[in-house]
PDB file of C-alpha atoms in Angstrom:
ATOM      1  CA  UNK A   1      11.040 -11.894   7.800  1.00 62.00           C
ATOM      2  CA  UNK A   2      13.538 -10.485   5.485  1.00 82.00           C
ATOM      3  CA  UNK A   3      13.903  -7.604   7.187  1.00 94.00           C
ATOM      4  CA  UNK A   4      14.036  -5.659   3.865  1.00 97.00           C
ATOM      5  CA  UNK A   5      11.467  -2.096   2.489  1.00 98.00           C
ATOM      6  CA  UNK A   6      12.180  -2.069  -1.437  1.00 97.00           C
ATOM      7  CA  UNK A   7      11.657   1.314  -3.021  1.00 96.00           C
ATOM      8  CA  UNK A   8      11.710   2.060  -6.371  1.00 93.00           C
ATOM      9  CA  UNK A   9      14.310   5.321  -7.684  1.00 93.00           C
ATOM     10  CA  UNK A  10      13.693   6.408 -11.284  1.00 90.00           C
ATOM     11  CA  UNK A  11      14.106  10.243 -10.240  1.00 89.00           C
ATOM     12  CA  UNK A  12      10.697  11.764 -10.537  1.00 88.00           C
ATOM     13  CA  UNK A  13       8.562  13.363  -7.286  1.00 89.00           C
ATOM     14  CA  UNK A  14       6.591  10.719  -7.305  1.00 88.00           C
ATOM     15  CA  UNK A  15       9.594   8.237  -6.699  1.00 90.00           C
ATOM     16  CA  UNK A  16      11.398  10.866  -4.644  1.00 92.00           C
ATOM     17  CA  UNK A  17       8.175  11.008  -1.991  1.00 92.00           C
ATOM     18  CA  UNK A  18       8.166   7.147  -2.187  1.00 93.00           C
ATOM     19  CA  UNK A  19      11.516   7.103  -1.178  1.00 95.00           C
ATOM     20  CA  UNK A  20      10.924   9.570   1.998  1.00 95.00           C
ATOM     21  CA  UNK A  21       7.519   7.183   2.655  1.00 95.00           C
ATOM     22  CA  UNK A  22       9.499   4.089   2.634  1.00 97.00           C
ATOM     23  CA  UNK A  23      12.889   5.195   4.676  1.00 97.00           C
ATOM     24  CA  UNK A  24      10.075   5.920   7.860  1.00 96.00           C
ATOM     25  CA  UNK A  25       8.324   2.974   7.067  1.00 97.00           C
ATOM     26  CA  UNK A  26      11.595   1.059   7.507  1.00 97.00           C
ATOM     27  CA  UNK A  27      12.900   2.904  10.602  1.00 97.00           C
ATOM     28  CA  UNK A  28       9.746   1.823  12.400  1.00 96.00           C
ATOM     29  CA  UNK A  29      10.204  -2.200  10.796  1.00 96.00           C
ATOM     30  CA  UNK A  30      14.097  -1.577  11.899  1.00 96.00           C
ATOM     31  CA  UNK A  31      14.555  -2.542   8.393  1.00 97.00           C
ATOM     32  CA  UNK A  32      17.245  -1.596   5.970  1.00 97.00           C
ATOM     33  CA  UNK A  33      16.045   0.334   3.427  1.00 98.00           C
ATOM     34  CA  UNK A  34      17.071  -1.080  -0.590  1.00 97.00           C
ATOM     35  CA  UNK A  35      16.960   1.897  -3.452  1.00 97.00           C
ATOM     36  CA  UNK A  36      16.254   0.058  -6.417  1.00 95.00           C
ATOM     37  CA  UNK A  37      16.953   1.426 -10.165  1.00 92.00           C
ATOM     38  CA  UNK A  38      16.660  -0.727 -12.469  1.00 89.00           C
ATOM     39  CA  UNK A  39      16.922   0.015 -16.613  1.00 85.00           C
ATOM     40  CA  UNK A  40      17.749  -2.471 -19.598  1.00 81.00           C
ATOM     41  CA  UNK A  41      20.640  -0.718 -20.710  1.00 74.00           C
ATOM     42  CA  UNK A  42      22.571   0.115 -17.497  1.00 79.00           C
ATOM     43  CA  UNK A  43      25.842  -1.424 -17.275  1.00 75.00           C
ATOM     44  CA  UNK A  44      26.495  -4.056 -15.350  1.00 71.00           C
ATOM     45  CA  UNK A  45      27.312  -3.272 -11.873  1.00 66.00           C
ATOM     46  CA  UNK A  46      30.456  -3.014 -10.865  1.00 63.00           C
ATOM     47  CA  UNK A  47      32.192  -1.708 -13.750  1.00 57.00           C
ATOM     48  CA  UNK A  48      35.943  -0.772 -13.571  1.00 57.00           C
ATOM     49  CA  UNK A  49      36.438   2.831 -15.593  1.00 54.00           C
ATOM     50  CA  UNK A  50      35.930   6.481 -15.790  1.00 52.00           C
ATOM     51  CA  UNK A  51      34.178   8.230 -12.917  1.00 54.00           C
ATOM     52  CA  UNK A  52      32.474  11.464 -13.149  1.00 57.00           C
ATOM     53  CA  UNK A  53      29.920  12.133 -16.031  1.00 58.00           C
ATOM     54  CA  UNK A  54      31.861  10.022 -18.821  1.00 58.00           C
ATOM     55  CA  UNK A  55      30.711   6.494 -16.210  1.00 71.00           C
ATOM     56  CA  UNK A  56      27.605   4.875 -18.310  1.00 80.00           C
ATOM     57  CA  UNK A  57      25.878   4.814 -14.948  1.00 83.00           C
ATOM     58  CA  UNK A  58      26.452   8.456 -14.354  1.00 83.00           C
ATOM     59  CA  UNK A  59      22.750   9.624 -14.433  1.00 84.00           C
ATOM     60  CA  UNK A  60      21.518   6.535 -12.428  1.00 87.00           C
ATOM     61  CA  UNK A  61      24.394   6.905  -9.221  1.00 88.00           C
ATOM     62  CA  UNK A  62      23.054  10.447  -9.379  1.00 90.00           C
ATOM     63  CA  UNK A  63      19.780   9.777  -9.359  1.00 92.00           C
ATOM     64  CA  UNK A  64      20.229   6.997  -6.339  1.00 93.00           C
ATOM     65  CA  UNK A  65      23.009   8.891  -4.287  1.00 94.00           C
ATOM     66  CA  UNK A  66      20.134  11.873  -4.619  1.00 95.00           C
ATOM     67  CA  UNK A  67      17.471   9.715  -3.291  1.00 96.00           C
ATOM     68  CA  UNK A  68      20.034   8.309  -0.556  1.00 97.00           C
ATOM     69  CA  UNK A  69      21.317  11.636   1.029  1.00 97.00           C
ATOM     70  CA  UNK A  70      17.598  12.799   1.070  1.00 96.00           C
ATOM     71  CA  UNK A  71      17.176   9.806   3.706  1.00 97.00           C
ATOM     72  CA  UNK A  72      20.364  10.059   5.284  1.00 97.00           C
ATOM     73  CA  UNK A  73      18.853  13.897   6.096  1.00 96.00           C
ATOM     74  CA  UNK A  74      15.614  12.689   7.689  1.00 95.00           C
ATOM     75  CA  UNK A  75      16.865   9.282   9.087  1.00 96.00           C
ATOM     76  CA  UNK A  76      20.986   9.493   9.911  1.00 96.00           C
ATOM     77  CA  UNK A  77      21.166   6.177  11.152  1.00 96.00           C
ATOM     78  CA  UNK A  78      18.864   4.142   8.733  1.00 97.00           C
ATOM     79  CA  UNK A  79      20.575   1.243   7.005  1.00 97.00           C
ATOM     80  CA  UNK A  80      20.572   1.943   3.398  1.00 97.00           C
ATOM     81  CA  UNK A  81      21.734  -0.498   0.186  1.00 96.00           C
ATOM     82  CA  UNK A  82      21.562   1.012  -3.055  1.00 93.00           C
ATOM     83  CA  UNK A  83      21.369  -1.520  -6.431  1.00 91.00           C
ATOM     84  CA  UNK A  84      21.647  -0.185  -9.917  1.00 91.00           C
ATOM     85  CA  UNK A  85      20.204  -3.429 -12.301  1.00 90.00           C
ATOM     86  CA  UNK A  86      20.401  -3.986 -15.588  1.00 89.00           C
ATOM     87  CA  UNK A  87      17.014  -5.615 -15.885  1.00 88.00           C
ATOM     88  CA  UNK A  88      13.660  -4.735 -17.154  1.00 88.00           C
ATOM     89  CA  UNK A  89      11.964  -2.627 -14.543  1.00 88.00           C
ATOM     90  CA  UNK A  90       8.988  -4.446 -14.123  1.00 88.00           C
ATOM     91  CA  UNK A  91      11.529  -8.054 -13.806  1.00 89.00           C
ATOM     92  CA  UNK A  92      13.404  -6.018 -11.407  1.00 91.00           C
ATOM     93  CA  UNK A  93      10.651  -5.071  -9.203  1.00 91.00           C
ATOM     94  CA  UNK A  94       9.314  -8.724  -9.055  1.00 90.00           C
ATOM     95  CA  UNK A  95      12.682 -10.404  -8.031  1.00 92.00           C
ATOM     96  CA  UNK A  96      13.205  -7.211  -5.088  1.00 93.00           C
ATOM     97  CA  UNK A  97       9.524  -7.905  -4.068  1.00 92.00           C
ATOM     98  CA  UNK A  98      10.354 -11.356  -3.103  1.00 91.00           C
ATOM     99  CA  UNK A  99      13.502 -10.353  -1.232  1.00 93.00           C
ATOM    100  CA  UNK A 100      11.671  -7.709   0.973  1.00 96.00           C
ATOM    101  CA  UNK A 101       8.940  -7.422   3.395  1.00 96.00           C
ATOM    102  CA  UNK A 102       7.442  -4.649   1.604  1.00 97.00           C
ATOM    103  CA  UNK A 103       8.093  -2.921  -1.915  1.00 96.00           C
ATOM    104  CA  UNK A 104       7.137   0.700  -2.313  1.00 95.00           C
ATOM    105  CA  UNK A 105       6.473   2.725  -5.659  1.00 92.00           C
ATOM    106  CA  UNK A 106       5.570   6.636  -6.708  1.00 89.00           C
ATOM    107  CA  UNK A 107       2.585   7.202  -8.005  1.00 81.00           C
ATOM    108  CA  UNK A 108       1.647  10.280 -10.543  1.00 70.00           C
ATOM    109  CA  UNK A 109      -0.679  12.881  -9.171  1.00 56.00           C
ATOM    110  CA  UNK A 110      -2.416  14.602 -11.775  1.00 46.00           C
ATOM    111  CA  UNK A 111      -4.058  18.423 -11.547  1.00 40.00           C
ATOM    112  CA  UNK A 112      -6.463  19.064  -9.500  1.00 37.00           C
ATOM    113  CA  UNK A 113      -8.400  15.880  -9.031  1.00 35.00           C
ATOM    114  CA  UNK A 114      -5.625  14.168  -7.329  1.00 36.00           C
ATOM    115  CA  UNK A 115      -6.166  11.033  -7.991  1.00 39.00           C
ATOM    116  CA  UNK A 116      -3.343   8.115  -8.478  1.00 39.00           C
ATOM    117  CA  UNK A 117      -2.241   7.418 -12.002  1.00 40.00           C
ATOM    118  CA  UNK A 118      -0.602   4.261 -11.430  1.00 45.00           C
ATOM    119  CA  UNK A 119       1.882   3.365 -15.185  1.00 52.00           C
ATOM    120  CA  UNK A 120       2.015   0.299 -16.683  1.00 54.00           C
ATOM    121  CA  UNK A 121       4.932  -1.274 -15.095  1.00 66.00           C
ATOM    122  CA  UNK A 122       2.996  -0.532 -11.422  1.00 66.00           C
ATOM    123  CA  UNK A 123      -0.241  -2.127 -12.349  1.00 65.00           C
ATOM    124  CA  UNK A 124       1.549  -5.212 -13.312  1.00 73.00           C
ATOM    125  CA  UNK A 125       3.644  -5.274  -9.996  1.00 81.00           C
ATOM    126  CA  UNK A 126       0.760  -4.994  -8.218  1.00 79.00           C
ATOM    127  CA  UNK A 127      -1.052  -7.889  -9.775  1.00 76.00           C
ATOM    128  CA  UNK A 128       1.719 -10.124 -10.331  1.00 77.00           C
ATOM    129  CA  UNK A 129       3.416  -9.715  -6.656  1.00 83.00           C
ATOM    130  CA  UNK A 130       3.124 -11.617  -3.427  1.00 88.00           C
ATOM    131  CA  UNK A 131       4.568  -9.191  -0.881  1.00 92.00           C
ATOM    132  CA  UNK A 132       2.989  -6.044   0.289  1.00 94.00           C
ATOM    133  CA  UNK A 133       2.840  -2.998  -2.095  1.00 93.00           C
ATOM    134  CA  UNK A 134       2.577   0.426  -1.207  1.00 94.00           C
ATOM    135  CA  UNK A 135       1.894   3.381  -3.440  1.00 91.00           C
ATOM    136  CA  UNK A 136       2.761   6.597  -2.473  1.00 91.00           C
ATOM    137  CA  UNK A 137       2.269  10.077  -4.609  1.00 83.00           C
ATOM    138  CA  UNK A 138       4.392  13.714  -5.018  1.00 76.00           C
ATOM    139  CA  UNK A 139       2.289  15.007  -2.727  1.00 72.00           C
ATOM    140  CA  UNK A 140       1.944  12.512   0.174  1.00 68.00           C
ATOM    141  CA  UNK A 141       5.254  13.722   2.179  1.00 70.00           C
ATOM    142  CA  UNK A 142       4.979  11.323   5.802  1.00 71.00           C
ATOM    143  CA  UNK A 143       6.578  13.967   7.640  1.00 69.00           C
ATOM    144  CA  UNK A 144       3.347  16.584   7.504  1.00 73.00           C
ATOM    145  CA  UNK A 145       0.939  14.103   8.781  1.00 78.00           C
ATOM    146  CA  UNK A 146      -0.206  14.449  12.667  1.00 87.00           C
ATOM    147  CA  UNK A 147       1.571  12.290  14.586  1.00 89.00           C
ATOM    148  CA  UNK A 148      -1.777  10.496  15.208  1.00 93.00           C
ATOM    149  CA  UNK A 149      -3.417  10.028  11.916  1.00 95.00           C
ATOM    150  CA  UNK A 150      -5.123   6.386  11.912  1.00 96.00           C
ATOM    151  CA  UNK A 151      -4.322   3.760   9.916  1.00 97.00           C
ATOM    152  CA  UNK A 152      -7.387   2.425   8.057  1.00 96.00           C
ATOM    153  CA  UNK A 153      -8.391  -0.905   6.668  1.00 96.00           C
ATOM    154  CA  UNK A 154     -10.838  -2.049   3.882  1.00 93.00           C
ATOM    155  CA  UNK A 155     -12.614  -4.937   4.941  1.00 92.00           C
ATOM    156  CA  UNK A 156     -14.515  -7.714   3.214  1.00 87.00           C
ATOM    157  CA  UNK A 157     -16.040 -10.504   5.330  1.00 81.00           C
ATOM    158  CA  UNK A 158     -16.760 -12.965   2.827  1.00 80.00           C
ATOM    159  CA  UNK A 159     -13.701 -14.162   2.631  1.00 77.00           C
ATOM    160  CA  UNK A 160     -10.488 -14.758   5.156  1.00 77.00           C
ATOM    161  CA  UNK A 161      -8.648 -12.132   5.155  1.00 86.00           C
ATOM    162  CA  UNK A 162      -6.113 -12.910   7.702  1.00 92.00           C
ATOM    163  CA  UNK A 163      -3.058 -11.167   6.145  1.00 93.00           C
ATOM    164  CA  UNK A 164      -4.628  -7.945   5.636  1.00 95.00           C
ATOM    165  CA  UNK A 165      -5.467  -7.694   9.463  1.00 96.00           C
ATOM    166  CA  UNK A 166      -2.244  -8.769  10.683  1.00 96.00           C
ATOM    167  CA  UNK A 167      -0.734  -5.981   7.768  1.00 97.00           C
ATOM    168  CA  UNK A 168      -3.233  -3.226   9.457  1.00 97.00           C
ATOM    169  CA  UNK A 169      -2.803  -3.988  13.158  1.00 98.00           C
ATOM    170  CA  UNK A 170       0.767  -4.353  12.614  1.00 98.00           C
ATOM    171  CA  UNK A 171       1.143  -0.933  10.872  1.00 98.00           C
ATOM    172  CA  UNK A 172      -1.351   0.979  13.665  1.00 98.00           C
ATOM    173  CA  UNK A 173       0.488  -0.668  16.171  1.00 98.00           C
ATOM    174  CA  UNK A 174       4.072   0.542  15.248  1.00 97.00           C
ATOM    175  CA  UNK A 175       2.687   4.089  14.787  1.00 96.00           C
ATOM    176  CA  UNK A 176       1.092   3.603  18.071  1.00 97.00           C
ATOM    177  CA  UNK A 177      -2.314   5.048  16.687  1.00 97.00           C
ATOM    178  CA  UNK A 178      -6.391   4.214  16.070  1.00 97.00           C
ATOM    179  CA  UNK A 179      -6.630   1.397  13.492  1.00 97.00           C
ATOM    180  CA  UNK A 180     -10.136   2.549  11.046  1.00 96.00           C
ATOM    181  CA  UNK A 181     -11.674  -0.555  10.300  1.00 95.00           C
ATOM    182  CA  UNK A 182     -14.306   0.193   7.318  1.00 94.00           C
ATOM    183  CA  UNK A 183     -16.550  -2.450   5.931  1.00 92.00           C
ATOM    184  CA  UNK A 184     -19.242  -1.560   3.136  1.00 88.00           C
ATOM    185  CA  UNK A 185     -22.095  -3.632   2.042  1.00 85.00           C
ATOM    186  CA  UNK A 186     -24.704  -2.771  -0.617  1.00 81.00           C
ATOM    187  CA  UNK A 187     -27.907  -3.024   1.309  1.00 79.00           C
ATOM    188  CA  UNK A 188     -29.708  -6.732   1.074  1.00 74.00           C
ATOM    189  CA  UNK A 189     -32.953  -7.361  -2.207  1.00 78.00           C
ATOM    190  CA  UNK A 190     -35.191  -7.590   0.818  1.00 76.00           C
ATOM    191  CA  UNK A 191     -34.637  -4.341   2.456  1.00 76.00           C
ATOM    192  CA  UNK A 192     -36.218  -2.115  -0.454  1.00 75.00           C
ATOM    193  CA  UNK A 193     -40.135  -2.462  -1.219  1.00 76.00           C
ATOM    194  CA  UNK A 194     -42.049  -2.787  -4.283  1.00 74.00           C
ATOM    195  CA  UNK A 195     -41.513   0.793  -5.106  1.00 71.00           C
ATOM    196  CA  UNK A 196     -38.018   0.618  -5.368  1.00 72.00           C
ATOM    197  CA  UNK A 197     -37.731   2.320  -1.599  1.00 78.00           C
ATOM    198  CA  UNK A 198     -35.565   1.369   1.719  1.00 78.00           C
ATOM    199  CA  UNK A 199     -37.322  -0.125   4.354  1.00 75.00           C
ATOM    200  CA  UNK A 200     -35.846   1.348   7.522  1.00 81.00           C
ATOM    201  CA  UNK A 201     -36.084  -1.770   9.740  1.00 78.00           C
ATOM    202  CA  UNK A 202     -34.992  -3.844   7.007  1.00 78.00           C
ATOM    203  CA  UNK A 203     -32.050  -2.180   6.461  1.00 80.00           C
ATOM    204  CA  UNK A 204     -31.666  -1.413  10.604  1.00 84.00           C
ATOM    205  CA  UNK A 205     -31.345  -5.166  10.583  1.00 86.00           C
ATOM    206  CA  UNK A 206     -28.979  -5.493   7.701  1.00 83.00           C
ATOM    207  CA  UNK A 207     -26.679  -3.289   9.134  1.00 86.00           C
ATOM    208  CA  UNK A 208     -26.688  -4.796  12.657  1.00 90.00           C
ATOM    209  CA  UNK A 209     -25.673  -8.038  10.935  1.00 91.00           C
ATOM    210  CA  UNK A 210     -22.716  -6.196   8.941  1.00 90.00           C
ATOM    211  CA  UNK A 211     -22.042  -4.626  12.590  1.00 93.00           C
ATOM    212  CA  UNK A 212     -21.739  -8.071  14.421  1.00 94.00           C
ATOM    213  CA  UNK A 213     -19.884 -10.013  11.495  1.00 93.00           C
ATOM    214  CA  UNK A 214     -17.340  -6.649  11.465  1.00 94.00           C
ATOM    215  CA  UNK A 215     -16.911  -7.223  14.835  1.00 95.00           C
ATOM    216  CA  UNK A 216     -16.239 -11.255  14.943  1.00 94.00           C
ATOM    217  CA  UNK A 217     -13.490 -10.630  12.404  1.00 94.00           C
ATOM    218  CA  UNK A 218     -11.878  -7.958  14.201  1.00 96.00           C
ATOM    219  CA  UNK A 219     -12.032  -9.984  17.384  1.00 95.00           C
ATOM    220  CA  UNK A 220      -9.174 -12.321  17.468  1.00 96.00           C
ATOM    221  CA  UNK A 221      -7.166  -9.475  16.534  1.00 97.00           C
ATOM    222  CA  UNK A 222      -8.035  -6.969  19.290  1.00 97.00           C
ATOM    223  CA  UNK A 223      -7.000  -9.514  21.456  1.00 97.00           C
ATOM    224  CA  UNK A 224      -3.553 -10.054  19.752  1.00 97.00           C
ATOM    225  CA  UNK A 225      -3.283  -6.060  19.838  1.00 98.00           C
ATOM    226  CA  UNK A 226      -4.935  -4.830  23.068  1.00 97.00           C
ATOM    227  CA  UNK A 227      -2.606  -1.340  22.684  1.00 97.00           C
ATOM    228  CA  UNK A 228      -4.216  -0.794  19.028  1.00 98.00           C
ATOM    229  CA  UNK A 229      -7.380   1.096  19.349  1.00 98.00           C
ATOM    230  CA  UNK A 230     -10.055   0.085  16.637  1.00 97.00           C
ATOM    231  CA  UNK A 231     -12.466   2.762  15.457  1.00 96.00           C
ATOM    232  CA  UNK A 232     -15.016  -0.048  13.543  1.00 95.00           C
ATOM    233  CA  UNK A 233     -17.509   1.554  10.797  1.00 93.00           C
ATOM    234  CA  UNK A 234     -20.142  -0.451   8.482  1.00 91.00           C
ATOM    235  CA  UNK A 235     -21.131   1.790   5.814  1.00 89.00           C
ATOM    236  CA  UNK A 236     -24.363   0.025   3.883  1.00 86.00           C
ATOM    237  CA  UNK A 237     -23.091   1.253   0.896  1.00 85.00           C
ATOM    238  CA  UNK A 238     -20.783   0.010  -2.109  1.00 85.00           C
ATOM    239  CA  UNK A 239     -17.215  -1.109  -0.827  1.00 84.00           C
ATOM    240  CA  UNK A 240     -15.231   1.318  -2.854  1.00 86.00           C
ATOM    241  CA  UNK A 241     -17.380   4.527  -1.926  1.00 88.00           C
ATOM    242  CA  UNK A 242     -17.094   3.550   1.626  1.00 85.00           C
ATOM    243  CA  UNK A 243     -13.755   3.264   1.686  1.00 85.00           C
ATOM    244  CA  UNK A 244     -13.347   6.522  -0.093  1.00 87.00           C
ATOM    245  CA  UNK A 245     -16.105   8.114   2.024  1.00 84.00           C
ATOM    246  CA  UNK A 246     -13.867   7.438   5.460  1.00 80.00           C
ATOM    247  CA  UNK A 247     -10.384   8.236   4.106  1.00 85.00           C
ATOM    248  CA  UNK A 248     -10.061  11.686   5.185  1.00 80.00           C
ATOM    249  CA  UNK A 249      -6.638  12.681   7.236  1.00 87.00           C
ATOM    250  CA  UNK A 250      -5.717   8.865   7.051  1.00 93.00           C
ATOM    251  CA  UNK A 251      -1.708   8.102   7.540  1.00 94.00           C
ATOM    252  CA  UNK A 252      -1.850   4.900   5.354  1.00 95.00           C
ATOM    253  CA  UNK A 253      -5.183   3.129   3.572  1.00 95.00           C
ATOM    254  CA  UNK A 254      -4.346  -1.038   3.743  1.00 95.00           C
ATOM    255  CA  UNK A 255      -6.753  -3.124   1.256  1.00 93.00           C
ATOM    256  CA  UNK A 256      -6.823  -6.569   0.475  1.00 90.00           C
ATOM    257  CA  UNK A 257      -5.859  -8.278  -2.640  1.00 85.00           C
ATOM    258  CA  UNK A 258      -6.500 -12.423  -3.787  1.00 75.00           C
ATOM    259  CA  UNK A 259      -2.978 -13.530  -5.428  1.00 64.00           C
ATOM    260  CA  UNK A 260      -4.385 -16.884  -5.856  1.00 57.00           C
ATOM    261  CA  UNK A 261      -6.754 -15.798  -8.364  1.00 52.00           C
ATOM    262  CA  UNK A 262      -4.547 -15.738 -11.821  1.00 51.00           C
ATOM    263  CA  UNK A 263      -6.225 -17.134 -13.918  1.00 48.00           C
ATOM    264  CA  UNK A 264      -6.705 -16.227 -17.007  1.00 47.00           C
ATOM    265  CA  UNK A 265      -4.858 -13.472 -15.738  1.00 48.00           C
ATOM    266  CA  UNK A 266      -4.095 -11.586 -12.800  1.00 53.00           C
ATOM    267  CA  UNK A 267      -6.508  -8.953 -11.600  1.00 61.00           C
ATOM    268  CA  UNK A 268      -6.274  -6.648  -8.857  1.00 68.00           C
ATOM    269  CA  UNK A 269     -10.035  -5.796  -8.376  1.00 73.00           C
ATOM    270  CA  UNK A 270     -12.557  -2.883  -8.828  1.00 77.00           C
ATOM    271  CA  UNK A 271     -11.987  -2.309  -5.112  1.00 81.00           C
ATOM    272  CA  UNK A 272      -7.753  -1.944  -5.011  1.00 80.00           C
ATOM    273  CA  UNK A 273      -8.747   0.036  -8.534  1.00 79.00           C
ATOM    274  CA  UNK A 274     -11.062   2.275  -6.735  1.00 79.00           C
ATOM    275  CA  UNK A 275      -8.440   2.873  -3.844  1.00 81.00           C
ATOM    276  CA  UNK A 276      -5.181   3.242  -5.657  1.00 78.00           C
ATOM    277  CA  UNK A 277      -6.424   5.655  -8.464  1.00 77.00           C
ATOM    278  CA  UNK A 278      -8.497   8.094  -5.570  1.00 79.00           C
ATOM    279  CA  UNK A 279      -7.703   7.735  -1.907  1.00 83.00           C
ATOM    280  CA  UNK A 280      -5.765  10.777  -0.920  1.00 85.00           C
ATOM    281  CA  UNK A 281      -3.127   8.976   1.409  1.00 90.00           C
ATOM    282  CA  UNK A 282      -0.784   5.873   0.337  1.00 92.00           C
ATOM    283  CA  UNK A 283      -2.364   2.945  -0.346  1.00 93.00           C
ATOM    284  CA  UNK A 284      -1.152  -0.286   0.856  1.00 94.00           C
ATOM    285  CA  UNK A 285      -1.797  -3.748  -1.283  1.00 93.00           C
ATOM    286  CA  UNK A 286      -1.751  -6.567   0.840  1.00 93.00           C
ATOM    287  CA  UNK A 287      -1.893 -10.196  -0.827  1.00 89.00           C
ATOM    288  CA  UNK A 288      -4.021 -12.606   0.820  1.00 76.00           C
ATOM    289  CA  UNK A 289      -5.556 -16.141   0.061  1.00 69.00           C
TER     290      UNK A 289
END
């Protein structure tokens, strides 16, 4: 453990509530917190010469001391490290990821839809990184949710997805709330008819198998977190509208990504798409084999 939340300061709401998101997130890790600008023509920091606005950094120790007296205001006695580098952003955010436990970026709500517009430089974080990734938008300000809004978990059971579990249970139990476990499975061939309709005991029987598989994942881990409460739903229905369907009033939405996958290039899946660009909460990407 690095002991380390990365969040990403380019002055914009979005960044500004990802800031606010990540400073709780590392008070309950009792993590420091790292503000990270980064910008290819910054200077290199430190630079010996004028302060005030005639500094070349001027705009970018603004923007950071900003972001850092907004946390200082919430959380007093956080640890906080600010870094100003020189570096392409999307460089940048790949080195910090593998120096922290968890990197966190804004995300751009637009209108009325509300849905995440992620930018270039965050889609290609998300595929290229190895370290949890959580996206956070203007709107999604951690200190107006109830104190007891669940965690929640995308699950898919036909692979191991033993990092994303220990991610969710870890996060519910630090919050000391219900972990949502949500698994979603298109209905079997043989549970419709020749007419294109369901068959009800067909698809009774397809669910109890979702149920029982749901539950012999979650297992192991119930067991590791007795205090976490697990609210377990099987929707028979396609992944990403069951996750979407269940993410009402939810503190933090944790799905699953393969990094091992990268060829030919990295991908981060119709189901992190579906999540990242329309769940209403942050959305954390977990890496797993």
């Amino acid at each position: 453990m690095k002991d380390v939340v990365t969040v990403g300061v380019d002055g914009t709401p979005e960044a500004s509530a990802a800031v606010l998101w990540a400073a709780r997130e590392a008070e309950l890790r009792r993590a420091r917190l790292r503000l990270l600008h980064a910008w290819v023509l910054l200077a290199p920091e430190p630079v010996p010469g004028p302060a005030g606005e005639a500094d070349q950094n001027y705009w970018a120790h603004r923007m950071v001391r900003d972001a850092h007296e907004a946390v200082r205001a919430r959380h007093p006695d956080l640890p906080v490290d600010e870094a100003l580098v020189p570096e392409d952003p999307l460089a940048a955010l790949k080195d910090a990821a593998g120096r922290s436990d968890l990197l966190v970026l804004g995300s751009r709500d637009v209108g009325a839809m509300a849905r995440y517009v992620l930018g270039e430089v965050g889609l290609q974080v998300v595929a290229h990184t190895d370290t949890p990734m959580v996206l956070v938008r203007a709107a999604q300000d951690p200190g107006a949710q109830p104190p007891d809004a669940p965690v929640m978990v995308g699950l898919g059971l036909h692979e191991p997805c033993e990092a994303l579990l220990a991610f969710a249970f870890e996060s519910a139990a630090r919050r000391g709330v219900t972990l949502r476990a949500v698994h979603g499975r298109h209905l079997p061939s043989y549970a419709y008819n020749r007419g294109g309709g369901v068959e009800p005991v067909a698809a009774e029987q397809a669910a109890r198998d979702a149920r029982r598989e749901l539950e012999a994942a979650l297992g192991p881990w119930r067991e590791k977190f007795p205090e976490v409460p697990v609210d377990a739903r099987v929707e028979m229905q396609s992944p990403a509208q069951a996750l979407l369907r269940d993410t009402a009033g939810v503190a933090l939405l944790a799905v699953g990504r393969r990094h091992k996958l990268r060829f030919p290039a990295p991908r981060i899946g119709h189901i992190v798409q579906a999540a990242v660009h329309h769940a209403p909460c942050p959305v954390a990407v977990v890496p797993h084999e």
